[in-house]
Short mmCIF file of C-alpha atoms and ligand atoms in Angstrom, two decimals:
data_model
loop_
_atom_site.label_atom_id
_atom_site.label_comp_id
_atom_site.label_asym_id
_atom_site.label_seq_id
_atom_site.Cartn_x
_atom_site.Cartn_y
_atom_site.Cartn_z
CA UNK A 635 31.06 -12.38 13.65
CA UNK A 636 33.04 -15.87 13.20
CA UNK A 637 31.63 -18.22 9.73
CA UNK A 638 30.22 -20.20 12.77
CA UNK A 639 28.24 -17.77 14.07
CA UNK A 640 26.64 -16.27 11.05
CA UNK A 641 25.42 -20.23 9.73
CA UNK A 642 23.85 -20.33 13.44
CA UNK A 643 21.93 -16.93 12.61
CA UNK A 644 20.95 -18.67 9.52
CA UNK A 645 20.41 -21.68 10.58
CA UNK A 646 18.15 -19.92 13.37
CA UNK A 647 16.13 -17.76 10.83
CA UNK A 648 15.08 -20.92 8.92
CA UNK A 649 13.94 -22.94 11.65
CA UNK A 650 11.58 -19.01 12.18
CA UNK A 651 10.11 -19.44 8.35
CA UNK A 652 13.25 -16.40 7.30
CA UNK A 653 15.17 -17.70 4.78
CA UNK A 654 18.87 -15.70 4.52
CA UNK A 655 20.03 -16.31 1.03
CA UNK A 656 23.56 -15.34 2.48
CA UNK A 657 25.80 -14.56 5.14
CA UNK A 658 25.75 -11.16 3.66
CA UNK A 659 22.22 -10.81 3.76
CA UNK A 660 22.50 -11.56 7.68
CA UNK A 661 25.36 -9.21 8.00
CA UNK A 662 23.19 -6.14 6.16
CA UNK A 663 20.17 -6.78 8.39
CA UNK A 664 21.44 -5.02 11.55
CA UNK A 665 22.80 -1.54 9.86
CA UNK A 666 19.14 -1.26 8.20
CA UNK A 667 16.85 2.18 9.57
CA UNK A 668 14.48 2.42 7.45
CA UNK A 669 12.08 -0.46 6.16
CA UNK A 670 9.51 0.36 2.81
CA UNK A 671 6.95 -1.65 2.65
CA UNK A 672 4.82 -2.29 -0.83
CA UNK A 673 0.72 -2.11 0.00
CA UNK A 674 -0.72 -5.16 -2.17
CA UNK A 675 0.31 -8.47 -0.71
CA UNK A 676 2.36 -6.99 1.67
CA UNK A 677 0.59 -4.66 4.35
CA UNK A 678 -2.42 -6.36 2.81
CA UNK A 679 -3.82 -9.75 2.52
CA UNK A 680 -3.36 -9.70 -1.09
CA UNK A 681 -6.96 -11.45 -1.63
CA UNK A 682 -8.97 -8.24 -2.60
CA UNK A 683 -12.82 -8.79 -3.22
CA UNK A 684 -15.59 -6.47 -4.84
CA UNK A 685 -16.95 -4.74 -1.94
CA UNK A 686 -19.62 -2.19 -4.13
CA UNK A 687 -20.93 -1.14 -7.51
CA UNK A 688 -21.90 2.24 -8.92
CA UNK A 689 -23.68 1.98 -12.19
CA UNK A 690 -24.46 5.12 -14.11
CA UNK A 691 -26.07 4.07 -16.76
CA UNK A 692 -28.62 1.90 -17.85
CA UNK A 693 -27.26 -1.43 -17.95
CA UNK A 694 -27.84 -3.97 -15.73
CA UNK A 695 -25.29 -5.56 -12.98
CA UNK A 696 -25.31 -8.84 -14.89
CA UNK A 697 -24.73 -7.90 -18.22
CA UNK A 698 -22.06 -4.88 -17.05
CA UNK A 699 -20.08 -7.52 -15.23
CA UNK A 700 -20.10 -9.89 -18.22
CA UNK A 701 -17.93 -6.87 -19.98
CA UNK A 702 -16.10 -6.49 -17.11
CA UNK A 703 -15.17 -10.34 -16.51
CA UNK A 704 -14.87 -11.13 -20.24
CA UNK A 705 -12.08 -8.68 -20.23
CA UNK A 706 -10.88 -9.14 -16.90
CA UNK A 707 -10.64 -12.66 -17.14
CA UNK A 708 -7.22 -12.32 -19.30
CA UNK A 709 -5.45 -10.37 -16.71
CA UNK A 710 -2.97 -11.71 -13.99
CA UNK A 711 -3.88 -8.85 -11.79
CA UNK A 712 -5.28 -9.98 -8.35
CA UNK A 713 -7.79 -6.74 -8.77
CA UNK A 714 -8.42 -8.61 -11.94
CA UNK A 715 -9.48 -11.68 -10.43
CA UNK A 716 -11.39 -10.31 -7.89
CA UNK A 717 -13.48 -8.61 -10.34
CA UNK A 718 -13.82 -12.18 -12.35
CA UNK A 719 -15.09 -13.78 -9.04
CA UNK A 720 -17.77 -11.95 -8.52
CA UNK A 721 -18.32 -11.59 -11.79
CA UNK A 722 -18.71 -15.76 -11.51
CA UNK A 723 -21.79 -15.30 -8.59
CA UNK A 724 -24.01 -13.11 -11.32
CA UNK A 725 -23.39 -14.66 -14.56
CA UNK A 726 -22.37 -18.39 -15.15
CA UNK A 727 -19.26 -18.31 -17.10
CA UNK A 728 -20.74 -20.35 -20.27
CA UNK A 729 -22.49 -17.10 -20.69
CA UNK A 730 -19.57 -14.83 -20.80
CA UNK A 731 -18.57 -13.29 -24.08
CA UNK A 732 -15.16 -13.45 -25.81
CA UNK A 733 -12.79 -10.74 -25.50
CA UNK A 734 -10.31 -9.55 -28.25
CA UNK A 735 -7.24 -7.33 -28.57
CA UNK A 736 -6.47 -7.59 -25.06
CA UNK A 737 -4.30 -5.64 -23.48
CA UNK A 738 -2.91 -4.67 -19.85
CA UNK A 739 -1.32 -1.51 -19.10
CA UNK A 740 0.79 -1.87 -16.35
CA UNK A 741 0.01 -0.31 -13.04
CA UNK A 742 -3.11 1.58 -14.93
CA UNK A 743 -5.72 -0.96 -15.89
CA UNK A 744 -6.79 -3.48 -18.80
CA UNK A 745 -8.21 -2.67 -22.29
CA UNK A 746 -10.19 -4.98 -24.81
CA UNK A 747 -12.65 -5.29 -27.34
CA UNK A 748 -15.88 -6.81 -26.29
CA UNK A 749 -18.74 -7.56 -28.51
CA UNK A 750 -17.62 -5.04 -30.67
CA UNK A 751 -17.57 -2.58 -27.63
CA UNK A 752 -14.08 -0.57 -26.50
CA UNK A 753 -13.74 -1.53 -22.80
CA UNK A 754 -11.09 0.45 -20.70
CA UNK A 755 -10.64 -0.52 -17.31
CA UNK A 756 -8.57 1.06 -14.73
CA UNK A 757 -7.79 4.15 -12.79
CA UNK A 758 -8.16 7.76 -13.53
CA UNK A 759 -5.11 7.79 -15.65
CA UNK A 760 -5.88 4.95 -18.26
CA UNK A 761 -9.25 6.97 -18.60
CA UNK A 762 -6.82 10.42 -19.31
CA UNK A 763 -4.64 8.60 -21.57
CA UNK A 764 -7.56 6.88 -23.42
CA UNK A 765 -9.32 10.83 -23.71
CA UNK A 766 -12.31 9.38 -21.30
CA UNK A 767 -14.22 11.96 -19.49
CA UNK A 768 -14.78 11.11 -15.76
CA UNK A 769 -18.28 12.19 -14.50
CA UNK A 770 -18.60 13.59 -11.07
CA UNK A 771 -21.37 11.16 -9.55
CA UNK A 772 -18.28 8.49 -11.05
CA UNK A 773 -15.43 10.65 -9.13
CA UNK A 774 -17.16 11.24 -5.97
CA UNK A 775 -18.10 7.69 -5.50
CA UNK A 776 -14.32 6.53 -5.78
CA UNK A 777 -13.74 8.91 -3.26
CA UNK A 778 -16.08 7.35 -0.78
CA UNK A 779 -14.62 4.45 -1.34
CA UNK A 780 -11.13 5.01 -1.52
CA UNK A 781 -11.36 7.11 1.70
CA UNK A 782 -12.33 3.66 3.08
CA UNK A 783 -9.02 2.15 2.08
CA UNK A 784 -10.65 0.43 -0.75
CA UNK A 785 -9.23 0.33 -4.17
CA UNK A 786 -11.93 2.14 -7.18
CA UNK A 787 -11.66 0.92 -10.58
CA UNK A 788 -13.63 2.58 -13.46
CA UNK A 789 -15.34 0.59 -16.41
CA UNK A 790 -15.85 2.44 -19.33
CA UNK A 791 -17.82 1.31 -22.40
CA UNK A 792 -16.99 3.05 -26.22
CA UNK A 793 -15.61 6.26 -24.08
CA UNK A 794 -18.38 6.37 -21.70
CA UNK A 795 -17.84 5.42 -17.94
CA UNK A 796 -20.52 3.36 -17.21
CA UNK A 797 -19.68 2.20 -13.74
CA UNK A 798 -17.12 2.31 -10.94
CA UNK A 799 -16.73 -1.26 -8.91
CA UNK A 800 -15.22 -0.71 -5.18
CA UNK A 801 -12.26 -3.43 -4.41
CA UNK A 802 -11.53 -3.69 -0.56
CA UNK A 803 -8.21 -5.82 0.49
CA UNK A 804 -7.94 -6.19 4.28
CA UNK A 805 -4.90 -4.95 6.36
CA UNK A 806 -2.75 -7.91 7.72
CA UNK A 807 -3.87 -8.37 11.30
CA UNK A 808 0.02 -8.22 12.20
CA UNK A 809 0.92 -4.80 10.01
CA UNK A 810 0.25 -2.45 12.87
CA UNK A 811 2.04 -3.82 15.09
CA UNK A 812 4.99 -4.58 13.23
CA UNK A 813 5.05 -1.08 12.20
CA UNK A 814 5.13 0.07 16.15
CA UNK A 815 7.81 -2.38 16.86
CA UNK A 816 10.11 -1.25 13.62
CA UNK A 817 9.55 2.24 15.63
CA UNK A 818 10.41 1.39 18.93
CA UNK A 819 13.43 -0.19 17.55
CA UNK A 820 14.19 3.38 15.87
CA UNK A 821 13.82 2.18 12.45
CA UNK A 822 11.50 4.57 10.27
CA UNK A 823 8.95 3.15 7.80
CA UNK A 824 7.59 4.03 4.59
CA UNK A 825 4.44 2.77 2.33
CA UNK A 826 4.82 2.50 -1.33
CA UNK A 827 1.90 1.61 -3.72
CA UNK A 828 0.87 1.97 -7.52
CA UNK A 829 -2.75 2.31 -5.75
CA UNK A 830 -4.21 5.98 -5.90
CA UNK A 831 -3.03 8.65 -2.89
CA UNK A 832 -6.25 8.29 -1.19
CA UNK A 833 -6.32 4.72 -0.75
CA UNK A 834 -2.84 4.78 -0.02
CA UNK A 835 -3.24 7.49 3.07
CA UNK A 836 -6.34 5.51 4.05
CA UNK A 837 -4.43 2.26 4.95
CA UNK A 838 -0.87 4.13 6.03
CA UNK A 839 -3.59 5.86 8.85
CA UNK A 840 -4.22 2.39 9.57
CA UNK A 841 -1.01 0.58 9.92
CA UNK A 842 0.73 4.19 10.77
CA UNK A 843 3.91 4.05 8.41
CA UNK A 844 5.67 7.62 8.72
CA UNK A 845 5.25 7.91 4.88
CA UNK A 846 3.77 7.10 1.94
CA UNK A 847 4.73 7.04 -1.56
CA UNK A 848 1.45 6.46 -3.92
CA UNK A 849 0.92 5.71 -7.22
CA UNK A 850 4.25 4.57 -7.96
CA UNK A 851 5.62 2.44 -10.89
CA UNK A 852 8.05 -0.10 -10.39
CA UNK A 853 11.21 2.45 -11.26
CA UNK A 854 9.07 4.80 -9.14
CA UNK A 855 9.53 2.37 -6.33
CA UNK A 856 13.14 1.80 -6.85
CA UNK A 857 14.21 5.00 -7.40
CA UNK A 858 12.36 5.70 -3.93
CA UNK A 859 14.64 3.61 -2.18
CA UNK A 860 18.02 4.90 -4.03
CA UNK A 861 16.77 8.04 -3.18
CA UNK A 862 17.12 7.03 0.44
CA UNK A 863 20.13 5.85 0.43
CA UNK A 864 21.42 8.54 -1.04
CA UNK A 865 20.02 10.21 2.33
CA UNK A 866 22.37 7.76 4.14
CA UNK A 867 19.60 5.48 4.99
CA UNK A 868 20.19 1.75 5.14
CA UNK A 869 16.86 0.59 3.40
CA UNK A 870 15.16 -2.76 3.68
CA UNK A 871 12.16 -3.37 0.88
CA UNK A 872 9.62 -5.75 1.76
CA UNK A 873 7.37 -6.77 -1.22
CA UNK A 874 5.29 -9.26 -3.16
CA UNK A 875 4.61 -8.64 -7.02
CA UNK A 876 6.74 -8.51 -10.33
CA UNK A 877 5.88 -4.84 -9.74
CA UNK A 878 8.46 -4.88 -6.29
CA UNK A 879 11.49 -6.72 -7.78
CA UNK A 880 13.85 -3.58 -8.98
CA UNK A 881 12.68 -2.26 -5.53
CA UNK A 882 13.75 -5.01 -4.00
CA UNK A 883 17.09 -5.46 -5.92
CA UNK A 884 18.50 -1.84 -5.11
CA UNK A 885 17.86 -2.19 -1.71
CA UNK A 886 20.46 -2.91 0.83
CA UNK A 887 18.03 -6.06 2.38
CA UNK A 888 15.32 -7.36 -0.38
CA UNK A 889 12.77 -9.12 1.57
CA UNK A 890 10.50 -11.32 0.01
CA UNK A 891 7.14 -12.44 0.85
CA UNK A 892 7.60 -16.32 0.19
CA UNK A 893 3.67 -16.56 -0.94
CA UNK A 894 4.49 -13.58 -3.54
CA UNK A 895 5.87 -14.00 -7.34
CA UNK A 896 8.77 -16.05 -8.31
CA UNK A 897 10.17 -13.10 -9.87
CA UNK A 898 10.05 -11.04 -6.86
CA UNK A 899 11.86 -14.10 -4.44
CA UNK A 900 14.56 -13.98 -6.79
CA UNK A 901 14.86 -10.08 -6.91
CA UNK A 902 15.35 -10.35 -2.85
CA UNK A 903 17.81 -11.80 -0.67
CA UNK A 904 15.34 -12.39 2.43
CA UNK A 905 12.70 -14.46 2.03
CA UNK A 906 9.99 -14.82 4.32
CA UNK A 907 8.35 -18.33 4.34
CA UNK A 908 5.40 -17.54 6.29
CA UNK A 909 3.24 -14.93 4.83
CA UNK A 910 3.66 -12.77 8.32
CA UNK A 911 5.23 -9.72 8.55
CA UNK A 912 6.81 -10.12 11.95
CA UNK A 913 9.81 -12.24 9.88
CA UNK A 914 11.31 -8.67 9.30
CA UNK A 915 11.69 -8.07 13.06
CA UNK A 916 13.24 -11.79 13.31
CA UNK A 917 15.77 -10.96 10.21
CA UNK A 918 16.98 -7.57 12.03
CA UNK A 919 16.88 -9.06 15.98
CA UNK A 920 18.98 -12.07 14.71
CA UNK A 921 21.30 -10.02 12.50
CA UNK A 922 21.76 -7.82 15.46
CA UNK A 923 22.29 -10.57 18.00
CA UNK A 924 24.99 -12.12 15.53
CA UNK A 925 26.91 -8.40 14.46
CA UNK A 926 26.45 -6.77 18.02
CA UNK A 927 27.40 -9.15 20.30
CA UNK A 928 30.74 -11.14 18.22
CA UNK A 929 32.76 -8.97 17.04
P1 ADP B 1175 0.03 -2.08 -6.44
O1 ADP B 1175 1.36 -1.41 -6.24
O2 ADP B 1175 -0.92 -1.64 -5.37
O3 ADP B 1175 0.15 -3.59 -6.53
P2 ADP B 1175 -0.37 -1.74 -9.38
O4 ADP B 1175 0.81 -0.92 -9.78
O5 ADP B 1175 -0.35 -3.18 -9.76
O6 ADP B 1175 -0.66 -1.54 -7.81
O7 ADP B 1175 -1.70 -1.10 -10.03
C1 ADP B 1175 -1.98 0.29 -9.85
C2 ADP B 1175 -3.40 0.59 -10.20
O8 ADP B 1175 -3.67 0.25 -11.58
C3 ADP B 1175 -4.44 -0.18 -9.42
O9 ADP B 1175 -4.69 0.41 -8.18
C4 ADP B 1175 -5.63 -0.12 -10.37
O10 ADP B 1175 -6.29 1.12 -10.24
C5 ADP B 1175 -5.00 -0.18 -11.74
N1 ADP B 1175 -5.01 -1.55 -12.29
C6 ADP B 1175 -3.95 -2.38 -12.43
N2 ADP B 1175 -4.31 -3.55 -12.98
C7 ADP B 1175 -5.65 -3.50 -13.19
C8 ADP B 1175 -6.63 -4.40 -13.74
N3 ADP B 1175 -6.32 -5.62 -14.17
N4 ADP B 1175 -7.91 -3.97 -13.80
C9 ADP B 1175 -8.24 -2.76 -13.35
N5 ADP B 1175 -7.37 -1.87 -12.82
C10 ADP B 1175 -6.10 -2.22 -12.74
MG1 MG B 1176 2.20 -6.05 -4.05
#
């Protein structure tokens, strides 16, 4: 392709909402096969809400969300924050206690002391790592509502799990379809999420990816994609969070969801303005109309 014709194609993807950091970036576009997606933020709205609540003990739902929302309330997790809004619509927030020794564990949960109480919060593994016993009315109730697509996070109180709270974040209207276009086109697609293997099967049934990669760290999800390419894939990696950005660095195409983390835009070298997915099939179609075609 002539200089000229790669600043139309990027000149073309801005007016669409895709930014092209580079020519480069246009140029890699067309050779890509295989597209990974990230779940949170990306396949998903990335606005969760508590959906349920399972208490098994006796506690009531006001005072076990006060624990939950005064320790909640220091993480940057969107989980986090859904848990602190609803917390908000049961107890007014002059009301909440103080946490101390906060602490998040990344991709696992939050722990914190609360009037003088241990709280762990999290999934399974924070409660294996912190030696807390998972009861079976606790277990079987996550997987109701994982099996749902929803995301189940356990509260635990001195060691004792005293309640599970069911997070549902919707599917991007667009996902599916996106997903059967990438096909058509021949490109294959994956799912990659730090979210448990239930949850994550749930919502690849939904938006049918041909694979999923679940609870994954960030270096899980990188060394997913290096993996691939190793394979002899061409991989792009769309993706939101802090959580994406080595993902998104080793890729061959780093794409970017504009509405996602500073951190994350930098990481890429696609970014997509509009929170749609469908700015991955303009990125390829356009990189394919300016590589095919000129040459
Ligand atoms: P994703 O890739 O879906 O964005 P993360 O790696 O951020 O997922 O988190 C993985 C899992 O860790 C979550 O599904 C949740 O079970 C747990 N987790 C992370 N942060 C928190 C938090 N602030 N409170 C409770 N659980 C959390
Ligand atoms: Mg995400």
């Amino acid at each position: 392709a002539t200089p000229t014709a790669v600043m139309v194609g990027t000149g073309v993807g801005a007016s669409h909402g895709v930014l092209l950091k580079s020519g480069q970036a246009l140029e890699s576009a067309h050779k890509v096969n295989c597209v990974v997606f990230d779940k949170t933020g990306t396949l998903t709205m990335g606005k969760p809400t508590v959906v349920g609540t399972k208490l098994l003990m006796d506690i009531s739902l006001p005072d076990f969300y006060k624990l939950v929302a005064a320790t909640e309330v220091n993480s940057e997790h969107p989980l986090g924050k859904a848990m602190v809004e609803h917390a908000k619509t049961l107890v007014e927030t002059q009301f909440w206690p103080e946490a101390h020794d906060f602490e998040a564990i990344t991709g696992h949960g939050v722990k914190a002391m609360v009037c003088k109480k241990s709280i762990v919060i999290g999934n399974n593994s924070l409660m294996q790592q912190c030696n807390i016993e998972i009861p079976r009315e606790a277990s079987n109730y996550m997987d109701e509502s994982q099996k749902l697509g929803q995301t189940a996070v356990l509260v635990s109180v001195d060691k004792d799990v005293v309640g599970v709270i069911a997070v549902s974040d919707p599917v991007k209207p667009e996902a599916s379809g996106i997903i059967s276009i990438l096909r058509r086109m021949g490109l294959k697609s994956l799912m990659v999420t730090g979210d448990s293997m239930v949850t994550a099967n749930a919502v690849a049934k939904e938006v049918k990816t041909d694979f999923v990669v679940a609870e994954a760290k960030p270096e899980d999800k990188a060394r997913k994609v290096g993996e691939l390419q190793k394979e002899g894939f061409i991989v792009a990696m769309v993706g939101d969070g802090i959580n994406d950005s080595p993902a998104l660095a080793v890729a061959d195409v780093g794409v970017a969801i504009g509405a996602g983390s500073d951190i994350a835009i930098e990481a890429a070298n696609v970014v997509l303005m509009r929170s749609s997915l469908e700015g991955v099939i303009t990125a390829i179609d356009l990189s394919r109309k300016t590589f095919n075609r000129i040459k």
